[in-house]
Tab-separated table of C-alpha atoms in Angstrom:
chain	number	residue	atom	x	y	z
E	21	MET	CA	91.357	13.760	11.648
E	22	PRO	CA	88.122	13.258	9.156
E	23	ALA	CA	88.502	13.810	5.438
E	24	ARG	CA	86.896	17.000	4.388
E	25	LYS	CA	83.709	16.837	1.788
E	26	THR	CA	84.412	17.441	-1.914
E	27	TYR	CA	82.214	17.960	-4.695
E	28	GLU	CA	82.531	17.254	-8.216
E	29	GLN	CA	80.827	20.504	-9.461
E	30	PRO	CA	80.247	23.562	-7.279
E	31	ARG	CA	76.612	24.025	-5.940
E	32	PRO	CA	74.727	27.030	-7.710
E	33	ARG	CA	74.632	29.880	-5.141
E	34	GLN	CA	71.283	30.249	-3.195
E	35	LYS	CA	69.692	33.818	-2.341
E	36	LYS	CA	69.816	34.124	1.305
E	37	ARG	CA	66.383	34.724	3.080
E	38	SER	CA	66.191	37.522	5.385
E	39	GLN	CA	65.640	36.195	8.751
E	40	PRO	CA	65.070	37.984	11.813
E	41	PRO	CA	67.954	37.973	14.380
E	42	LYS	CA	68.084	34.915	16.358
E	43	LYS	CA	67.072	35.299	19.859
E	44	LYS	CA	69.681	33.942	22.468
E	45	SER	CA	68.791	31.053	24.425
E	46	ALA	CA	67.970	31.360	28.056
E	47	LYS	CA	70.893	29.147	28.684
E	48	ALA	CA	73.082	31.445	26.799
E	49	LYS	CA	72.073	34.282	28.558
E	50	ARG	CA	72.699	32.350	31.901
E	51	GLY	CA	76.471	31.516	30.329
E	52	HIS	CA	76.958	34.899	29.650
E	53	TRP	CA	75.743	36.581	33.051
E	54	LEU	CA	78.045	33.707	34.776
E	55	TRP	CA	80.949	34.698	32.943
E	56	LEU	CA	80.595	37.996	34.663
E	57	TRP	CA	79.747	37.228	37.693
E	58	LEU	CA	83.047	35.090	37.685
E	59	GLY	CA	84.728	37.913	36.195
E	60	PHE	CA	83.383	40.360	39.022
E	61	THR	CA	83.923	37.687	41.993
E	62	GLY	CA	87.353	37.109	40.605
E	63	VAL	CA	88.636	40.766	41.002
E	64	ALA	CA	86.690	41.140	44.512
E	65	MET	CA	88.397	38.146	45.403
E	66	LEU	CA	92.033	39.475	43.865
E	67	SER	CA	91.541	42.634	45.935
E	68	ALA	CA	90.387	41.147	49.209
E	69	THR	CA	93.276	38.763	49.049
E	70	ALA	CA	95.834	41.934	48.565
E	71	GLY	CA	94.320	43.430	51.277
E	72	ALA	CA	94.563	40.497	53.270
E	73	MET	CA	98.330	39.895	52.456
E	74	LEU	CA	98.975	43.618	53.245
E	75	ALA	CA	97.378	43.615	56.590
E	76	VAL	CA	98.995	40.531	57.514
E	77	SER	CA	102.341	41.389	56.138
E	78	LEU	CA	102.308	44.458	57.795
E	79	SER	CA	100.701	43.659	61.128
E	80	SER	CA	103.937	42.390	62.888
E	81	MET	CA	105.482	45.648	61.276
E	82	PRO	CA	105.979	48.660	63.803
E	83	LEU	CA	105.067	51.590	61.317
E	84	LEU	CA	105.858	54.181	64.435
E	85	GLN	CA	109.767	53.991	64.222
E	86	SER	CA	110.108	57.503	66.559
E	87	GLN	CA	108.937	57.909	69.923
E	88	LEU	CA	106.225	61.162	70.082
E	89	SER	CA	105.531	62.614	73.447
E	90	ASP	CA	101.798	63.070	74.790
E	91	ASP	CA	102.215	66.659	73.467
E	92	GLU	CA	103.670	65.716	70.523
E	93	ALA	CA	100.909	63.043	69.682
E	94	ALA	CA	98.126	65.676	70.346
E	95	VAL	CA	99.407	67.691	67.644
E	96	PHE	CA	97.403	65.550	65.301
E	97	SER	CA	93.898	65.292	65.003
E	98	GLU	CA	91.666	62.951	66.993
E	99	LYS	CA	88.196	63.225	65.661
E	100	GLY	CA	87.125	59.799	66.230
E	101	SER	CA	88.063	56.734	64.224
E	102	ILE	CA	88.931	57.621	60.445
E	103	THR	CA	88.542	53.900	59.303
E	104	ARG	CA	85.733	51.255	59.499
E	105	ASN	CA	85.602	48.028	58.934
E	106	SER	CA	83.610	46.544	55.538
E	107	MET	CA	83.015	43.104	54.244
E	108	ARG	CA	86.557	43.476	52.241
E	109	LEU	CA	89.002	45.831	53.342
E	110	PRO	CA	88.938	48.607	56.133
E	111	GLU	CA	87.328	51.780	54.522
E	112	LEU	CA	87.498	55.754	55.066
E	113	THR	CA	84.820	57.107	57.027
E	114	ARG	CA	85.750	60.889	56.505
E	115	PRO	CA	88.336	62.991	54.966
E	116	VAL	CA	91.642	62.780	56.407
E	117	ASN	CA	94.910	65.077	55.897
E	118	ILE	CA	98.119	63.228	55.719
E	119	LEU	CA	101.781	65.095	56.090
E	120	ILE	CA	104.052	63.242	54.344
E	121	LEU	CA	107.784	64.350	54.647
E	122	GLY	CA	110.726	62.936	52.464
E	123	THR	CA	114.010	63.580	54.300
E	124	LYS	CA	117.508	63.871	53.177
E	125	VAL	CA	120.066	62.792	56.044
E	126	LEU	CA	123.737	62.746	55.329
E	127	THR	CA	126.566	61.609	57.809
E	128	SER	CA	127.690	65.185	58.141
E	129	ASP	CA	124.495	65.919	59.888
E	130	LEU	CA	124.348	63.327	62.744
E	131	ASP	CA	125.488	64.550	66.021
E	132	GLU	CA	127.626	61.622	66.212
E	133	PRO	CA	130.041	60.500	63.529
E	134	THR	CA	129.945	56.996	62.098
E	135	GLU	CA	132.702	54.305	63.263
E	136	GLU	CA	133.830	54.106	59.679
E	137	ASP	CA	134.810	57.852	57.569
E	138	LEU	CA	133.901	57.400	54.169
E	139	GLY	CA	135.730	60.543	53.065
E	140	TYR	CA	132.622	61.678	51.802
E	141	HIS	CA	129.132	63.036	52.938
E	142	ALA	CA	126.713	59.480	52.708
E	143	LEU	CA	123.476	59.095	52.924
E	144	VAL	CA	121.939	57.600	56.260
E	145	ASN	CA	118.921	55.640	56.659
E	146	SER	CA	117.114	58.428	59.120
E	147	PHE	CA	114.335	60.547	59.452
E	148	ASP	CA	115.825	63.034	61.699
E	149	GLY	CA	117.138	65.571	59.211
E	150	HIS	CA	115.808	68.886	56.918
E	151	SER	CA	112.684	67.561	54.713
E	152	ASP	CA	113.363	67.733	51.246
E	153	THR	CA	110.003	67.190	50.126
E	154	MET	CA	106.661	67.970	51.996
E	155	LEU	CA	103.060	67.109	50.564
E	156	LEU	CA	99.905	67.600	52.337
E	157	VAL	CA	97.799	64.877	50.919
E	158	ARG	CA	93.887	64.823	51.327
E	159	PHE	CA	92.087	61.426	51.075
E	160	ASP	CA	88.528	62.863	50.627
E	161	PRO	CA	85.833	60.021	50.150
E	162	THR	CA	82.879	62.445	50.425
E	163	ASN	CA	83.981	64.342	47.128
E	164	GLN	CA	86.175	61.117	45.791
E	165	LYS	CA	88.996	63.543	45.332
E	166	LEU	CA	92.621	62.895	46.178
E	167	ASN	CA	94.401	66.386	46.640
E	168	VAL	CA	98.013	66.682	46.860
E	169	LEU	CA	99.293	70.147	48.098
E	170	SER	CA	102.868	70.876	47.737
E	171	ILE	CA	104.926	72.895	50.123
E	172	PRO	CA	108.387	74.301	48.697
E	173	ARG	CA	111.194	73.492	50.976
E	174	ASP	CA	112.385	77.206	50.487
E	175	THR	CA	108.816	78.675	52.197
E	176	LYS	CA	109.420	81.191	54.647
E	177	THR	CA	106.780	80.671	57.585
E	178	TYR	CA	106.957	80.943	61.345
E	179	VAL	CA	107.899	77.631	63.232
E	180	GLU	CA	107.455	77.866	66.794
E	181	GLY	CA	110.557	78.367	68.913
E	182	TYR	CA	112.924	79.431	65.681
E	183	GLY	CA	110.729	82.182	64.291
E	184	LEU	CA	110.722	82.756	60.536
E	185	ILE	CA	112.638	80.613	59.024
E	186	LYS	CA	112.664	77.452	55.850
E	187	ILE	CA	109.862	75.297	56.893
E	188	ASN	CA	111.961	72.396	55.969
E	189	ALA	CA	114.159	72.921	59.045
E	190	ALA	CA	111.116	72.027	61.120
E	191	ASN	CA	111.545	68.482	61.023
E	192	TYR	CA	115.537	68.653	62.100
E	193	HIS	CA	114.297	70.624	65.283
E	194	GLY	CA	111.390	69.102	66.308
E	195	GLY	CA	110.381	66.092	64.068
E	196	PRO	CA	107.153	65.553	62.837
E	197	ALA	CA	104.926	67.639	65.536
E	198	LEU	CA	106.525	70.609	65.124
E	199	THR	CA	106.362	70.278	60.962
E	200	ALA	CA	102.708	69.851	61.738
E	201	LYS	CA	102.365	72.909	63.720
E	202	ALA	CA	104.190	75.016	61.026
E	203	ALA	CA	102.517	73.191	58.022
E	204	SER	CA	98.672	74.099	59.658
E	205	GLU	CA	99.906	77.611	60.675
E	206	LEU	CA	101.177	78.238	57.569
E	207	LEU	CA	97.611	76.557	56.031
E	208	ASP	CA	95.521	78.832	57.749
E	209	GLY	CA	94.736	76.388	60.326
E	210	VAL	CA	94.194	73.159	58.326
E	211	GLY	CA	93.831	70.118	60.519
E	212	ILE	CA	96.659	67.252	60.418
E	213	ASP	CA	95.484	64.001	61.078
E	214	ARG	CA	98.491	61.891	60.507
E	215	TYR	CA	102.089	61.810	59.370
E	216	VAL	CA	104.235	59.699	56.938
E	217	ARG	CA	108.267	60.067	56.781
E	218	VAL	CA	110.626	58.490	54.311
E	219	ASN	CA	113.843	58.923	53.777
E	220	VAL	CA	115.506	59.443	50.153
E	221	GLN	CA	116.969	55.632	50.010
E	222	GLY	CA	113.322	54.395	50.678
E	223	VAL	CA	111.892	56.651	47.588
E	224	GLU	CA	114.338	54.841	45.655
E	225	LYS	CA	113.963	51.546	46.621
E	226	LEU	CA	109.881	52.059	46.331
E	227	VAL	CA	110.154	53.414	42.852
E	228	ASP	CA	112.700	50.288	42.323
E	229	ALA	CA	109.913	48.096	43.940
E	230	LEU	CA	107.293	49.280	41.499
E	231	GLY	CA	109.664	48.503	38.528
E	232	GLY	CA	110.811	51.516	37.655
E	233	VAL	CA	108.732	54.948	36.331
E	234	THR	CA	108.169	55.858	32.789
E	235	VAL	CA	108.347	60.213	32.350
E	236	TYR	CA	109.438	62.625	29.964
E	237	VAL	CA	112.819	64.398	30.913
E	238	PRO	CA	112.194	67.929	30.026
E	239	GLN	CA	115.622	69.231	29.474
E	240	ASP	CA	119.162	67.516	29.944
E	241	MET	CA	120.363	67.377	33.654
E	242	LYS	CA	123.583	67.286	34.619
E	243	TYR	CA	125.455	67.822	37.845
E	244	GLN	CA	128.252	66.713	39.911
E	245	ASP	CA	128.947	67.005	43.750
E	246	ASP	CA	132.053	64.848	45.002
E	247	SER	CA	131.381	65.697	48.425
E	248	GLN	CA	128.186	63.787	48.150
E	249	HIS	CA	128.469	61.153	45.594
E	250	LEU	CA	126.249	63.252	43.750
E	251	TYR	CA	126.145	62.586	39.844
E	252	ILE	CA	123.441	63.405	37.950
E	253	ASN	CA	123.206	62.473	34.321
E	254	LEU	CA	120.393	62.305	32.331
E	255	LYS	CA	119.173	63.328	29.072
E	256	GLN	CA	115.844	65.073	27.532
E	257	GLY	CA	113.263	62.743	26.247
E	258	LYS	CA	110.755	59.836	27.371
E	259	GLN	CA	112.513	57.502	29.175
E	260	HIS	CA	111.747	54.561	31.875
E	261	LEU	CA	113.861	55.578	35.024
E	262	ASN	CA	115.372	53.053	37.839
E	263	GLY	CA	115.378	54.163	41.377
E	264	GLU	CA	118.542	55.816	41.368
E	265	GLN	CA	117.810	58.014	38.175
E	266	ALA	CA	114.239	58.764	39.498
E	267	MET	CA	116.135	60.731	42.682
E	268	GLN	CA	118.519	62.264	40.261
E	269	PHE	CA	115.046	63.761	38.409
E	270	LEU	CA	113.956	64.610	41.556
E	271	ARG	CA	116.846	66.236	43.073
E	272	PHE	CA	118.265	68.334	40.416
E	273	ARG	CA	117.442	71.929	40.938
E	274	TYR	CA	120.111	73.798	39.093
E	275	ASP	CA	117.793	75.706	36.633
E	276	LYS	CA	116.522	79.066	37.296
E	277	TYR	CA	113.097	77.783	39.109
E	278	GLY	CA	115.474	76.033	41.919
E	279	ASP	CA	113.342	74.571	44.342
E	280	VAL	CA	110.063	75.431	42.704
E	281	GLY	CA	111.318	73.444	39.551
E	282	ARG	CA	111.502	70.154	41.623
E	283	VAL	CA	108.101	70.764	43.057
E	284	GLN	CA	106.660	70.545	39.403
E	285	ARG	CA	109.088	67.589	38.705
E	286	GLN	CA	107.638	65.760	41.971
E	287	GLN	CA	104.109	66.566	40.590
E	288	ILE	CA	105.443	64.892	37.231
E	289	LEU	CA	106.900	61.879	39.073
E	290	MET	CA	103.971	61.298	41.364
E	291	ARG	CA	101.264	61.135	38.793
E	292	ALA	CA	103.272	58.925	36.630
E	293	LEU	CA	104.023	56.855	39.932
E	294	ILE	CA	99.949	56.947	40.762
E	295	GLU	CA	98.734	55.923	36.964
E	296	GLN	CA	101.848	53.304	37.051
E	297	ALA	CA	100.809	51.584	40.907
E	298	LEU	CA	96.969	51.000	39.751
E	299	ASN	CA	98.491	48.461	37.238
E	300	PRO	CA	97.372	45.140	38.243
E	301	THR	CA	100.808	43.912	38.122
E	302	THR	CA	101.836	45.681	41.254
E	303	LEU	CA	100.021	42.704	43.270
E	304	ALA	CA	103.033	40.700	42.456
E	305	ARG	CA	105.380	43.658	43.829
E	306	LEU	CA	103.809	43.572	46.806
E	307	PRO	CA	106.695	41.784	48.956
E	308	LYS	CA	109.396	44.393	47.952
E	309	ILE	CA	107.125	47.139	48.531
E	310	LEU	CA	106.166	45.871	52.235
E	311	SER	CA	110.133	45.399	52.710
E	312	VAL	CA	110.549	48.987	51.892
E	313	ILE	CA	107.952	50.242	54.136
E	314	GLN	CA	109.124	48.154	57.030
E	315	SER	CA	112.621	49.438	56.444
E	316	HIS	CA	112.311	53.216	55.060
E	317	ILE	CA	109.010	54.498	56.833
E	318	ASP	CA	107.938	56.289	59.975
E	319	THR	CA	104.168	57.127	60.329
E	320	ASN	CA	101.422	57.222	63.333
E	321	LEU	CA	99.505	55.513	60.807
E	322	SER	CA	97.824	52.195	62.315
E	323	VAL	CA	97.775	49.335	59.631
E	324	GLU	CA	94.394	49.535	59.447
E	325	GLU	CA	94.216	53.014	58.236
E	326	LEU	CA	97.294	52.470	55.690
E	327	VAL	CA	95.322	49.864	54.386
E	328	ALA	CA	92.077	51.905	54.241
E	329	LEU	CA	94.366	54.928	52.762
E	330	ILE	CA	95.768	52.608	49.984
E	331	GLY	CA	92.463	51.216	49.118
E	332	PHE	CA	91.244	54.795	48.759
E	333	ALA	CA	93.899	55.802	46.465
E	334	VAL	CA	93.676	52.432	43.967
E	335	ASP	CA	90.023	53.304	43.555
E	336	SER	CA	90.964	57.022	42.700
E	337	LYS	CA	90.430	58.048	38.570
E	338	ARG	CA	93.089	60.092	37.251
E	339	SER	CA	91.173	63.229	36.877
E	340	ASP	CA	90.185	62.653	40.515
E	341	VAL	CA	94.011	63.454	41.623
E	342	GLN	CA	94.244	67.276	41.968
E	343	MET	CA	98.092	68.580	42.718
E	344	LEU	CA	98.009	71.713	44.289
E	345	MET	CA	101.469	73.902	45.352
E	346	VAL	CA	101.607	76.706	47.767
E	347	PRO	CA	101.191	80.218	46.011
E	348	GLY	CA	104.010	82.266	46.437
E	349	ARG	CA	106.816	83.885	44.657
E	350	PHE	CA	110.755	84.366	45.164
E	351	ASN	CA	112.098	86.659	47.391
E	352	GLY	CA	115.008	87.489	44.486
E	353	THR	CA	117.949	85.603	42.763
E	354	GLY	CA	119.076	84.128	45.897
E	355	GLU	CA	122.581	84.899	44.961
E	356	THR	CA	123.354	87.502	47.285
E	357	GLU	CA	121.054	86.434	49.907
E	358	VAL	CA	118.865	83.666	51.483
E	359	SER	CA	116.820	81.946	48.801
E	360	TYR	CA	112.865	82.048	50.241
E	361	TRP	CA	109.627	81.105	48.691
E	362	LEU	CA	107.421	84.073	50.094
E	363	PRO	CA	103.825	82.621	50.568
E	364	ASN	CA	100.668	84.459	49.141
E	365	HIS	CA	98.435	84.198	52.582
E	366	ARG	CA	95.372	85.552	50.480
E	367	GLN	CA	95.770	82.676	48.003
E	368	ILE	CA	96.107	79.918	50.441
E	369	ARG	CA	93.145	80.535	52.404
E	370	GLN	CA	91.309	80.630	48.732
E	371	MET	CA	93.075	77.406	47.867
E	372	VAL	CA	92.718	75.453	51.484
E	373	ALA	CA	88.688	76.581	51.370
E	374	GLN	CA	88.326	75.199	47.832
E	375	HIS	CA	90.707	71.822	48.239
E	376	PHE	CA	90.655	71.135	52.266
E	377	ASP	CA	87.221	72.536	53.576
E	378	GLN	CA	89.163	74.857	55.487
E	379	GLY	CA	87.499	78.459	55.971
E	380	TYR	CA	85.259	80.327	53.585
E	381	SER	CA	85.488	80.291	49.918
E	382	GLU	CA	85.798	83.797	48.582
E	383	LEU	CA	85.626	82.631	45.183
E	384	SER	CA	83.031	84.358	42.851
E	385	ASP	CA	82.687	84.156	38.886
E	386	ILE	CA	86.149	85.486	37.705
E	387	ASP	CA	86.033	88.011	34.643
E	388	PRO	CA	87.708	86.198	31.776
E	389	ALA	CA	89.454	89.585	31.190
E	390	TYR	CA	91.629	89.237	34.271
E	391	LEU	CA	92.414	85.876	34.130
E	392	ARG	CA	96.197	84.997	33.821
E	393	VAL	CA	96.275	82.619	31.070
E	394	ALA	CA	99.771	81.123	29.619
E	395	ILE	CA	100.634	79.081	26.817
E	396	GLN	CA	103.097	76.966	26.549
E	397	ASP	CA	103.900	75.396	22.950
E	398	SER	CA	104.488	71.778	22.240
E	399	THR	CA	103.909	71.646	18.687
E	400	ASP	CA	106.496	73.962	17.401
E	401	ASN	CA	104.021	76.041	15.512
E	402	PRO	CA	103.975	79.620	16.107
E	403	GLU	CA	101.209	80.260	13.632
E	404	ALA	CA	98.791	77.996	15.938
E	405	VAL	CA	99.815	79.618	19.020
E	406	GLN	CA	98.925	82.562	17.461
E	407	SER	CA	95.679	81.539	16.513
E	408	LEU	CA	94.852	80.011	19.855
E	409	ILE	CA	95.484	83.605	21.258
E	410	SER	CA	93.278	85.225	18.898
E	411	THR	CA	90.649	82.451	19.586
E	412	LEU	CA	90.839	83.528	23.587
E	413	THR	CA	90.764	86.794	22.958
E	414	GLU	CA	87.509	86.604	21.170
E	415	ALA	CA	86.198	84.366	23.870
E	416	GLY	CA	86.835	87.523	26.531
E	417	TYR	CA	90.031	86.384	27.513
E	418	ARG	CA	92.408	89.151	27.420
E	419	ASN	CA	95.155	88.868	29.600
E	420	ASN	CA	96.943	86.243	27.486
E	421	TYR	CA	100.845	85.426	27.401
E	422	VAL	CA	103.060	83.123	25.534
E	423	GLY	CA	105.213	81.343	28.379
E	424	GLU	CA	108.377	78.734	27.549
E	425	PRO	CA	107.722	76.080	25.154
E	426	TRP	CA	106.277	72.610	26.936
E	427	ALA	CA	109.241	70.059	25.878
E	428	GLU	CA	107.371	67.135	26.030
E	429	PRO	CA	105.121	67.040	22.293
E	430	LEU	CA	101.688	66.449	23.606
E	431	ARG	CA	98.761	64.889	21.699
E	432	VAL	CA	96.249	66.098	23.815
E	433	THR	CA	96.449	70.095	24.922
E	434	ARG	CA	96.218	69.881	28.738
E	435	ILE	CA	94.315	73.136	30.697
E	436	ILE	CA	96.292	73.312	33.906
E	437	ALA	CA	94.791	74.826	36.897
E	438	GLN	CA	98.149	76.338	37.816
E	439	GLN	CA	96.423	77.962	41.236
E	440	GLY	CA	93.951	75.292	41.371
E	441	ASP	CA	90.999	77.163	40.298
E	442	GLU	CA	89.258	74.395	38.123
E	443	ALA	CA	86.472	76.071	37.409
E	444	SER	CA	88.292	78.352	35.215
E	445	ALA	CA	90.126	76.194	33.551
E	446	ALA	CA	86.992	74.282	32.600
E	447	ALA	CA	85.531	77.508	31.588
E	448	ILE	CA	88.278	77.741	28.957
E	449	ARG	CA	88.004	74.198	27.935
E	450	ALA	CA	84.040	74.598	27.246
E	451	ASP	CA	85.105	77.677	25.383
E	452	LEU	CA	87.866	76.189	23.156
E	453	GLY	CA	85.861	72.788	22.457
E	454	PHE	CA	89.140	70.964	22.953
E	455	GLY	CA	91.666	69.595	25.726
E	456	GLU	CA	91.685	68.047	28.962
E	457	VAL	CA	91.677	69.833	32.278
E	458	ARG	CA	94.202	69.096	34.807
E	459	VAL	CA	94.472	70.194	38.348
E	460	GLU	CA	98.309	70.642	39.123
E	461	SER	CA	101.072	72.928	39.193
E	462	THR	CA	103.397	72.014	36.274
E	463	GLY	CA	102.263	75.287	34.362
E	464	SER	CA	103.821	78.889	34.230
E	465	LEU	CA	104.381	79.938	37.759
E	466	ALA	CA	102.560	83.427	37.143
E	467	SER	CA	99.300	82.348	35.289
E	468	ASP	CA	96.227	81.092	36.742
E	469	VAL	CA	95.575	78.964	33.978
E	470	THR	CA	98.198	77.475	31.666
E	471	ILE	CA	97.759	75.683	28.582
E	472	GLN	CA	99.862	73.268	27.386
E	473	LEU	CA	98.977	73.130	23.313
E	474	GLY	CA	98.861	70.056	21.802
E	475	GLN	CA	98.319	68.276	18.224
E	476	ASP	CA	94.663	67.969	18.919
E	477	TRP	CA	94.585	71.963	18.669
E	478	LEU	CA	96.124	71.481	15.272
E	479	GLU	CA	94.087	69.374	13.941
E	480	HIS	CA	91.078	71.323	15.460
E	481	GLN	CA	92.310	74.045	13.110
E	482	ASP	CA	93.613	72.066	10.387
E	483	PHE	CA	97.427	73.166	10.322
E	484	SER	CA	99.888	70.923	8.673
E	485	SER	CA	102.215	69.036	11.016
E	486	ASP	CA	104.886	66.593	11.123
E	487	GLU	CA	103.583	62.962	11.637
E	488	GLY	CA	104.721	60.522	14.232
E	489	PHE	CA	106.279	63.373	16.512
E	490	PHE	CA	103.639	63.294	19.236
E	491	ASN	CA	103.420	61.287	22.511
E	492	PHE	CA	100.003	60.118	24.470
């Protein structure tokens, strides 16, 4: 290494002359654009490679694992092709409604007993039981939206041939076709294009394949059922859950909200999984994910359609993902009678018109005075809650109430469109001047809009608070 130059005396400092900024040379500019071009090309090649790997891996895999009769297959809308081939990956040509069913089948549910008596009701890799989870997902390339509608399993509705029963029994009695008929009937005639069925074991393995999922567990969850070998033991707080723990989080229903509480936790977990799945590291986990799809999913989607749906979901922003729930109410405590979720058909018609392009929207300008606004405090600051109520009242929102506290400490206030009314939630956001609008059903069940109060309101009002308490 050449020696550094030294000087016996320091040189006098010279005053710098002001000079105009140097212009980048044409060569430097070309180099800059070259790196940008290489970067974009690399991303495109990576996406194309991932799509090719997915298509090739799935091409030899039977996605349809159940036999549909001609009448059953005709239940699912056939309005021409839903995809087209582009230079890289198949793309959606129109909005598509996909019915997703999560099933839980035990050995005791089987018509024929297993050869080995395990001494308890074990889970079986099957799609033929009651649907524990039911979602209608709309992939909408026209409006760049991904709408997820949760249908509580205890929803009381008409099932052809069986009358008014819980909708989760439709899959047990008639598979995906009968369930699609019942769901369409419930949802004011919304067309259903395709279905996907996944069993409980598949969800657990999918979470593991994705490397687990980070969520905030809102309360201590402890439950034991020796007859099913179901042991739930989760502590409150932010945690990274593996597949088995994620299933505990989803299957716990022993609180006052029962099945609807599970729907809310499903939405929390789904949003976390969606955000995590968009991570570039997911590509490295593709082989494990494909293995789960092959073993634990039954669908009438073609390989090309599945690739197009995945591509659309990957390109979706968090703000474009809207999570809804069938509006309704409990029929009672469930202690002395069968527990049902009774759907509100007027609100359903409004919701599907607004988010599923079905029927005509009756939505008009809602008087803020009649809007039911719930406040769930995550700051543990009663003064801040009262200040928010005063601010809302002055802005014309007079039907306000304080709901149960939100367990997870929030940095940013969430303004939840509980019934899917994004416009009203956005209006509150504009009047308050802070917060993040979300379309989901994780707030107070009786509200139109729920405000989950966060640290930003305390800063906005200059309240004192403990530092280091809040999560992002």
